[in-house]
Amino acid sequence: MSAVDAPGAEGRALRGELDPARVAALDTGSEFEAVARLSEQLEAGYTRAVAALTGKRLVPSGRPDGVVVCGMGGSAIGGDVIGACISGMPVPYQVVRGYELPAWVSEATVVIAVSYSGNTEETLSCVARALPRGCRPVCVTSGGRLAALAARHDLPLVAVPGGLQPRASIGFLSTPIGAALEAADLLHGFDEQVAEAIEVIAELRGELAPEVADDDNEAKTIARRLLNCLPIVYGAGVTVPAARRWKSQLNENAETPAFFNELPELDHNELAGWATNPGVVGRAFLVLLDDPAGDERLRRRLAFTASIMQPRVAGLVRIAARGVLPLARVLSSAYVGDFTSLYLALLYGIDPAPVVAIEDLKARLAGEGGSAPF
Ligand code: F6R
């Protein structure tokens, strides 16, 4: 019995095939197709957003004093992605994952609320807090209560197509943030970033898709190596949002615990945790997101950190970002993880789309049964 045919430690049935037939059998929600269409999403998402936001006033008057992007999970990650693409922007930029807005938000702040379903309570709470402060939040959603709020208060709305998982809509959900920054005259040349990202992602898709044989497919190879390991993903500079994306895609698509961290901070604490306790660290598999166009100090740290940890962990892989401009570099780093998480789901025998635990929690919080233990 080979490693990939054996029952996993968790009792999951592990299967070896990662071909289109296996995808068709397990992927009932067409997650592979959504991920494969990221280039198209970027193009359509950006075009839609530019059409929806051009000429719209995003603050009541004068220059914006900052930008806040509100969202959770698959709707928030676009905020981090765009945050890596705006160096030189003249005002502060913050992604808020929670119920409350920062104290500094004023009527001059560009607030962008992103919720794929339109029904996420934390994001709706931020919009409810923003309105009395005089903000006019840009709403990015496929419908729900956020779309209704936008209609009621005549707020700028970027409507995205429904029927996908939020995390599979990153192209639709991230590009409107860049378009909003352009509409507010805070960012220039985002169209060039989008154009390069479309090309780079299309090229990567040709290397990572299910039709590509295992030995030539980096995502399939990594997925096999990740079996029954604990993925730990490290990023630095523009690859930090990509590390977060890897982690959450592994969590939601492959239903496995996974963690991420960033350099240089982890060299000042987490690194020490890898020195001992082989029983724990021996199950960890490191994914290092290197940016060849990034800061040499960070790249040096990544290489030395890897060399210290390599003897202690189950395995290690380095992914090199592609492209010249930040958006392509972030998304190319993340894209390998999108496919890897889907292949890992197949190896574990999981349909990647459903997120039962998350839906169950949302239902409980909405008062549909179950009780809290404290
Ligand atoms: C599900 C997913 C989740 C959601 C999150 C917020 O695919 O990615 O992380 O994005 O629960 O929900 P929305 O995006 O509808 O605001």
Coordinates of C-alpha atoms and ligand atoms in Angstrom, one line a residue:
M1 CA 0.0 0.0 0.0
S2 CA 1.5 3.3 -1.0
A3 CA 1.4 6.4 1.2
V4 CA -1.3 8.0 -0.9
D5 CA -3.6 4.9 -0.9
A6 CA -3.3 4.3 2.9
P7 CA -6.0 5.5 5.3
G8 CA -4.8 8.7 6.9
A9 CA -4.0 9.2 10.6
E10 CA -7.4 11.0 10.8
G11 CA -9.2 8.1 9.2
R12 CA -9.6 10.0 5.9
A13 CA -9.5 7.8 2.8
L14 CA -6.5 8.9 0.8
R15 CA -6.6 8.4 -3.0
G16 CA -3.8 9.0 -5.5
E17 CA -5.5 10.2 -8.6
L18 CA -5.5 14.0 -9.3
D19 CA -6.8 13.9 -12.9
P20 CA -9.8 15.6 -14.4
A21 CA -12.0 12.5 -13.8
R22 CA -11.3 12.7 -10.1
V23 CA -12.1 16.4 -10.2
A24 CA -15.4 15.7 -11.9
A25 CA -16.3 13.1 -9.3
L26 CA -15.6 15.1 -6.2
D27 CA -15.7 18.8 -7.0
T28 CA -19.5 19.3 -7.0
G29 CA -19.2 23.0 -6.5
S30 CA -16.9 23.6 -9.5
E31 CA -14.2 25.1 -7.3
F32 CA -11.5 24.0 -9.8
E33 CA -13.3 25.8 -12.5
A34 CA -13.6 29.0 -10.5
V35 CA -9.9 29.0 -9.6
A36 CA -9.0 28.2 -13.2
R37 CA -10.9 31.3 -14.3
L38 CA -9.0 33.8 -12.1
S39 CA -7.6 35.6 -15.1
E40 CA -11.1 36.1 -16.5
Q41 CA -12.4 37.2 -13.1
L42 CA -9.7 39.8 -12.8
E43 CA -10.6 41.2 -16.1
A44 CA -14.3 41.2 -15.6
G45 CA -14.1 42.3 -12.0
Y46 CA -12.0 45.3 -12.9
T47 CA -14.1 46.3 -15.9
R48 CA -17.3 46.2 -13.8
A49 CA -15.8 48.1 -11.0
V50 CA -14.4 50.9 -13.2
A51 CA -17.8 51.2 -14.8
A52 CA -19.6 51.3 -11.5
L53 CA -17.2 53.8 -9.7
T54 CA -16.0 56.2 -12.3
G55 CA -17.2 59.6 -11.5
K56 CA -18.7 58.6 -8.2
R57 CA -17.9 60.7 -5.1
L58 CA -16.5 58.4 -2.4
V59 CA -16.1 61.1 0.2
P60 CA -18.5 64.0 0.7
S61 CA -15.9 66.7 -0.1
G62 CA -12.2 67.4 -0.4
R63 CA -9.3 64.9 -0.3
P64 CA -9.7 61.5 1.5
D65 CA -7.9 61.1 4.7
G66 CA -7.5 57.3 4.6
V67 CA -9.0 54.1 3.4
V68 CA -10.6 51.3 5.4
V69 CA -11.6 48.0 3.8
C70 CA -14.1 46.0 5.9
G71 CA -14.6 42.3 5.3
M72 CA -14.2 38.8 6.6
G73 CA -12.5 35.6 5.3
G74 CA -12.6 35.2 1.5
S75 CA -14.1 38.8 1.2
A76 CA -11.3 40.4 3.3
I77 CA -8.3 38.8 1.6
G78 CA -8.7 41.1 -1.4
G79 CA -8.1 44.0 1.0
D80 CA -4.8 42.5 1.9
V81 CA -3.9 41.8 -1.7
I82 CA -4.6 45.4 -2.8
G83 CA -2.8 46.6 0.4
A84 CA 0.4 45.1 -1.0
C85 CA 0.0 47.0 -4.3
I86 CA -0.3 50.6 -3.2
S87 CA 3.2 51.6 -2.0
G88 CA 3.4 55.4 -2.1
M89 CA -0.3 56.0 -1.5
P90 CA -0.5 59.2 0.4
V91 CA -3.0 58.2 3.1
P92 CA -3.2 55.3 5.6
Y93 CA -4.8 52.1 4.5
Q94 CA -6.3 49.5 6.9
V95 CA -8.1 46.2 6.5
V96 CA -10.7 45.7 9.3
R97 CA -11.8 42.2 10.1
G98 CA -14.3 42.7 12.9
Y99 CA -17.3 44.7 14.1
E100 CA -15.8 48.1 14.8
L101 CA -14.2 50.8 12.7
P102 CA -11.0 52.4 13.9
A103 CA -11.4 55.6 15.9
W104 CA -9.7 57.7 13.2
V105 CA -12.4 57.1 10.5
S106 CA -14.1 60.3 9.6
E107 CA -16.4 61.4 6.8
A108 CA -13.3 62.0 4.7
T109 CA -12.4 58.3 4.9
V110 CA -13.0 56.0 1.9
V111 CA -14.8 53.0 3.5
I112 CA -15.0 49.9 1.3
A113 CA -17.3 47.1 2.5
V114 CA -16.7 43.7 0.9
S115 CA -19.1 40.8 1.5
Y116 CA -19.7 38.3 -1.1
S117 CA -23.0 37.1 0.4
G118 CA -23.8 40.6 1.7
N119 CA -25.0 39.1 4.9
T120 CA -21.8 38.9 7.1
E121 CA -22.6 40.5 10.4
E122 CA -19.2 42.0 11.1
T123 CA -19.1 43.7 7.8
L124 CA -22.7 45.0 8.1
S125 CA -21.8 46.3 11.6
C126 CA -18.9 48.3 10.1
V127 CA -21.3 49.8 7.5
A128 CA -23.8 50.7 10.3
R129 CA -21.0 52.4 12.2
A130 CA -19.7 54.2 9.1
L131 CA -23.0 55.8 8.1
P132 CA -23.5 58.0 11.2
R133 CA -19.9 59.2 10.8
G134 CA -20.9 60.7 7.4
C135 CA -19.0 58.1 5.3
R136 CA -20.4 56.8 2.0
P137 CA -19.2 53.2 2.0
V138 CA -18.5 51.5 -1.3
C139 CA -20.3 48.2 -1.2
V140 CA -18.9 45.2 -3.1
T141 CA -21.3 42.3 -3.0
S142 CA -23.4 39.8 -4.9
G143 CA -26.5 40.8 -3.0
G144 CA -28.0 40.2 0.5
R145 CA -28.4 42.9 3.1
L146 CA -25.4 44.9 1.9
A147 CA -26.9 45.4 -1.5
A148 CA -30.2 46.4 0.1
L149 CA -28.3 48.9 2.3
A150 CA -26.5 50.3 -0.7
A151 CA -29.9 50.8 -2.5
R152 CA -31.5 52.4 0.6
H153 CA -28.7 54.9 1.2
D154 CA -27.8 55.4 -2.4
L155 CA -24.2 54.1 -1.8
P156 CA -21.7 53.3 -4.6
L157 CA -22.3 49.6 -5.4
V158 CA -20.1 47.1 -7.3
A159 CA -22.3 44.1 -8.0
V160 CA -20.4 40.9 -8.4
P161 CA -21.9 37.7 -10.0
G162 CA -23.4 35.3 -7.5
G163 CA -23.3 31.5 -7.3
L164 CA -19.7 31.1 -6.3
Q165 CA -17.9 30.6 -2.9
P166 CA -16.6 33.9 -1.6
R167 CA -13.0 32.5 -1.6
A168 CA -13.4 31.5 -5.2
S169 CA -14.3 35.0 -6.1
I170 CA -11.0 36.8 -5.3
G171 CA -10.8 38.3 -8.8
F172 CA -14.2 39.8 -8.5
L173 CA -13.7 41.0 -4.9
S174 CA -10.2 42.4 -5.0
T175 CA -10.2 44.5 -8.2
P176 CA -13.0 46.8 -7.1
I177 CA -10.9 47.9 -4.2
G178 CA -8.1 49.1 -6.6
A179 CA -10.7 50.7 -8.8
A180 CA -12.2 52.5 -5.8
L181 CA -8.7 53.9 -4.9
E182 CA -8.3 55.1 -8.5
A183 CA -11.8 56.7 -8.4
A184 CA -10.7 58.5 -5.2
D185 CA -7.5 59.7 -7.0
L186 CA -5.3 57.8 -4.5
L187 CA -3.8 55.3 -6.8
H188 CA -2.6 55.4 -10.4
G189 CA -1.7 52.7 -13.0
F190 CA -3.7 50.0 -11.3
D191 CA -4.9 49.0 -14.8
E192 CA -1.3 48.1 -15.7
Q193 CA -1.1 45.9 -12.6
V194 CA -4.3 44.1 -13.5
A195 CA -3.2 43.6 -17.1
E196 CA 0.1 42.0 -16.0
A197 CA -1.6 39.8 -13.4
I198 CA -4.1 38.5 -16.0
E199 CA -1.2 37.4 -18.1
V200 CA 0.9 35.9 -15.3
I201 CA -2.1 34.0 -13.9
A202 CA -3.1 32.6 -17.3
E203 CA 0.4 31.3 -17.8
L204 CA 0.4 29.7 -14.3
R205 CA -3.0 28.1 -14.9
G206 CA -1.5 26.3 -17.9
E207 CA 1.1 24.7 -15.6
L208 CA -1.2 23.9 -12.6
A209 CA -4.5 22.7 -14.1
P210 CA -5.8 19.1 -13.6
E211 CA -4.9 18.2 -17.2
V212 CA -1.2 18.7 -16.5
A213 CA 0.5 15.5 -15.5
D214 CA 1.6 15.0 -11.9
D215 CA 5.4 15.2 -12.4
D216 CA 5.1 18.5 -14.3
N217 CA 2.5 20.1 -12.0
E218 CA 4.0 21.9 -9.0
A219 CA 0.7 22.2 -7.1
K220 CA 0.0 18.4 -7.4
T221 CA 3.5 17.6 -6.2
I222 CA 3.2 19.9 -3.2
A223 CA -0.3 18.5 -2.3
R224 CA 1.2 15.0 -2.1
R225 CA 4.0 16.2 0.1
L226 CA 1.5 17.9 2.4
L227 CA -0.5 14.8 3.1
N228 CA -1.0 14.4 6.9
C229 CA 1.4 17.3 7.6
L230 CA 0.7 20.6 9.2
P231 CA 1.3 23.3 6.6
I232 CA 3.0 26.4 7.9
V233 CA 3.2 29.2 5.3
Y234 CA 5.7 32.1 5.5
G235 CA 5.6 35.3 3.5
A236 CA 7.6 38.5 3.4
G237 CA 6.7 41.8 1.9
V238 CA 4.2 41.4 -0.9
T239 CA 3.9 37.7 -0.3
V240 CA 2.4 38.1 3.2
P241 CA -1.2 38.3 1.9
A242 CA -0.4 35.3 -0.3
A243 CA 0.7 33.4 2.9
R244 CA -2.6 34.2 4.5
R245 CA -4.4 33.1 1.4
W246 CA -2.6 29.8 1.3
K247 CA -3.5 29.2 5.0
S248 CA -7.2 29.9 4.5
Q249 CA -7.5 28.0 1.3
L250 CA -5.9 25.0 2.9
N251 CA -8.4 25.4 5.8
E252 CA -11.5 25.8 3.7
N253 CA -10.8 23.7 0.6
A254 CA -8.8 20.8 2.1
E255 CA -10.3 21.1 5.6
T256 CA -6.9 20.9 7.3
P257 CA -5.4 23.1 10.0
A258 CA -2.7 25.4 8.6
F259 CA -0.9 28.5 9.8
F260 CA 0.9 31.5 8.3
N261 CA 3.4 34.0 9.6
E262 CA 5.5 36.8 8.2
L263 CA 9.1 37.9 8.1
P264 CA 10.9 39.7 9.6
E265 CA 8.7 39.4 12.8
L266 CA 8.7 35.6 13.1
D267 CA 12.5 35.6 13.3
H268 CA 12.1 37.4 16.7
N269 CA 9.8 34.8 18.3
E270 CA 8.4 31.9 16.3
L271 CA 11.8 30.8 15.2
A272 CA 12.6 29.9 18.8
G273 CA 9.6 27.5 18.9
W274 CA 11.1 25.3 16.2
A275 CA 14.2 24.5 18.2
T276 CA 12.7 21.7 20.4
N277 CA 9.8 19.3 20.7
P278 CA 10.4 17.2 17.6
G279 CA 7.1 15.3 18.2
V280 CA 5.2 18.5 17.4
V281 CA 7.5 20.2 14.8
G282 CA 8.2 17.0 13.0
R283 CA 4.7 17.1 11.4
A284 CA 5.1 20.6 10.1
F285 CA 5.6 21.3 6.4
L286 CA 7.0 24.7 5.6
V287 CA 5.9 26.6 2.5
L288 CA 8.1 29.6 1.9
L289 CA 6.8 32.4 -0.4
D290 CA 9.8 34.1 -1.9
D291 CA 9.6 37.2 -3.9
P292 CA 12.6 37.5 -6.3
A293 CA 11.7 41.1 -6.9
G294 CA 11.4 41.9 -3.2
D295 CA 13.6 43.5 -0.6
E296 CA 17.0 41.7 -0.4
R297 CA 17.0 41.9 3.4
L298 CA 13.8 39.9 3.6
R299 CA 15.0 37.4 1.0
R300 CA 18.2 36.8 3.0
R301 CA 16.1 36.3 6.2
L302 CA 13.8 33.8 4.4
A303 CA 16.8 31.8 3.2
F304 CA 18.5 31.7 6.6
T305 CA 15.3 31.0 8.5
A306 CA 14.6 28.1 6.1
S307 CA 18.1 26.7 6.6
I308 CA 17.6 26.7 10.4
M309 CA 14.3 25.0 10.3
Q310 CA 14.9 22.5 7.5
P311 CA 16.4 19.7 9.6
R312 CA 13.5 19.9 12.1
V313 CA 10.4 19.9 9.9
A314 CA 8.8 17.2 7.7
G315 CA 9.5 19.1 4.5
L316 CA 10.0 22.4 2.9
V317 CA 9.2 24.0 -0.4
R318 CA 10.0 27.4 -1.8
I319 CA 7.6 29.1 -4.2
A320 CA 8.9 32.0 -6.3
A321 CA 6.6 34.9 -7.1
R322 CA 6.3 35.8 -10.8
G323 CA 5.9 39.1 -12.4
V324 CA 7.2 42.7 -12.1
L325 CA 4.4 44.7 -10.5
P326 CA 3.0 43.8 -7.1
L327 CA -0.4 42.5 -8.0
A328 CA 1.0 39.8 -10.3
R329 CA 3.6 38.9 -7.6
V330 CA 1.0 38.5 -4.8
L331 CA -1.5 36.7 -6.9
S332 CA 1.1 34.3 -8.5
S333 CA 2.3 33.4 -5.0
A334 CA -1.2 32.8 -3.9
Y335 CA -2.3 30.9 -7.0
V336 CA -0.1 27.9 -6.5
G337 CA -1.7 27.6 -3.0
D338 CA -5.2 27.8 -4.5
F339 CA -4.5 24.8 -6.7
T340 CA -2.5 23.0 -4.0
S341 CA -5.4 23.2 -1.6
L342 CA -7.8 21.8 -4.1
Y343 CA -5.6 18.9 -4.9
L344 CA -5.1 18.2 -1.3
A345 CA -8.8 18.1 -0.9
L346 CA -9.0 15.4 -3.6
L347 CA -6.3 13.4 -1.9
Y348 CA -8.2 13.5 1.3
G349 CA -11.4 12.5 -0.5
I350 CA -13.1 15.8 0.2
D351 CA -15.4 17.9 -2.0
P352 CA -13.6 21.3 -1.7
A353 CA -16.6 23.6 -1.9
P354 CA -18.7 23.0 1.3
V355 CA -17.6 24.6 4.5
V356 CA -19.9 22.9 6.9
A357 CA -18.2 24.0 10.1
I358 CA -18.4 27.7 9.1
E359 CA -22.0 27.5 8.0
D360 CA -22.9 25.7 11.2
L361 CA -21.3 28.4 13.3
K362 CA -23.1 31.1 11.3
A363 CA -26.4 29.3 11.8
R364 CA -25.8 29.0 15.5
L365 CA -24.9 32.6 15.9
A366 CA -28.1 33.5 14.0
G367 CA -30.0 31.6 16.7
E368 CA -30.9 28.5 14.7
G369 CA -30.1 26.0 17.4
G370 CA -27.3 24.7 19.5
S371 CA -26.0 26.3 22.7
A372 CA -22.6 27.9 23.6
P373 CA -20.5 26.1 26.3
F374 CA -19.9 29.3 28.2
Ligands
F6R1 C1 -16.3 30.9 2.1 C2 -15.3 31.9 2.6 C3 -15.6 32.6 3.9 C4 -16.4 33.9 3.8 C5 -16.7 34.6 5.1 C6 -17.4 35.9 4.9 O1 -16.0 30.5 0.8 O2 -14.4 32.2 2.0 O3 -14.3 32.9 4.5 O4 -15.8 34.7 2.9 O5 -17.4 33.7 6.0 O6 -18.6 35.7 4.2 P1 -18.9 36.7 3.0 O7 -17.7 36.6 2.1 O8 -20.1 36.3 2.4 O9 -19.0 38.1 3.6

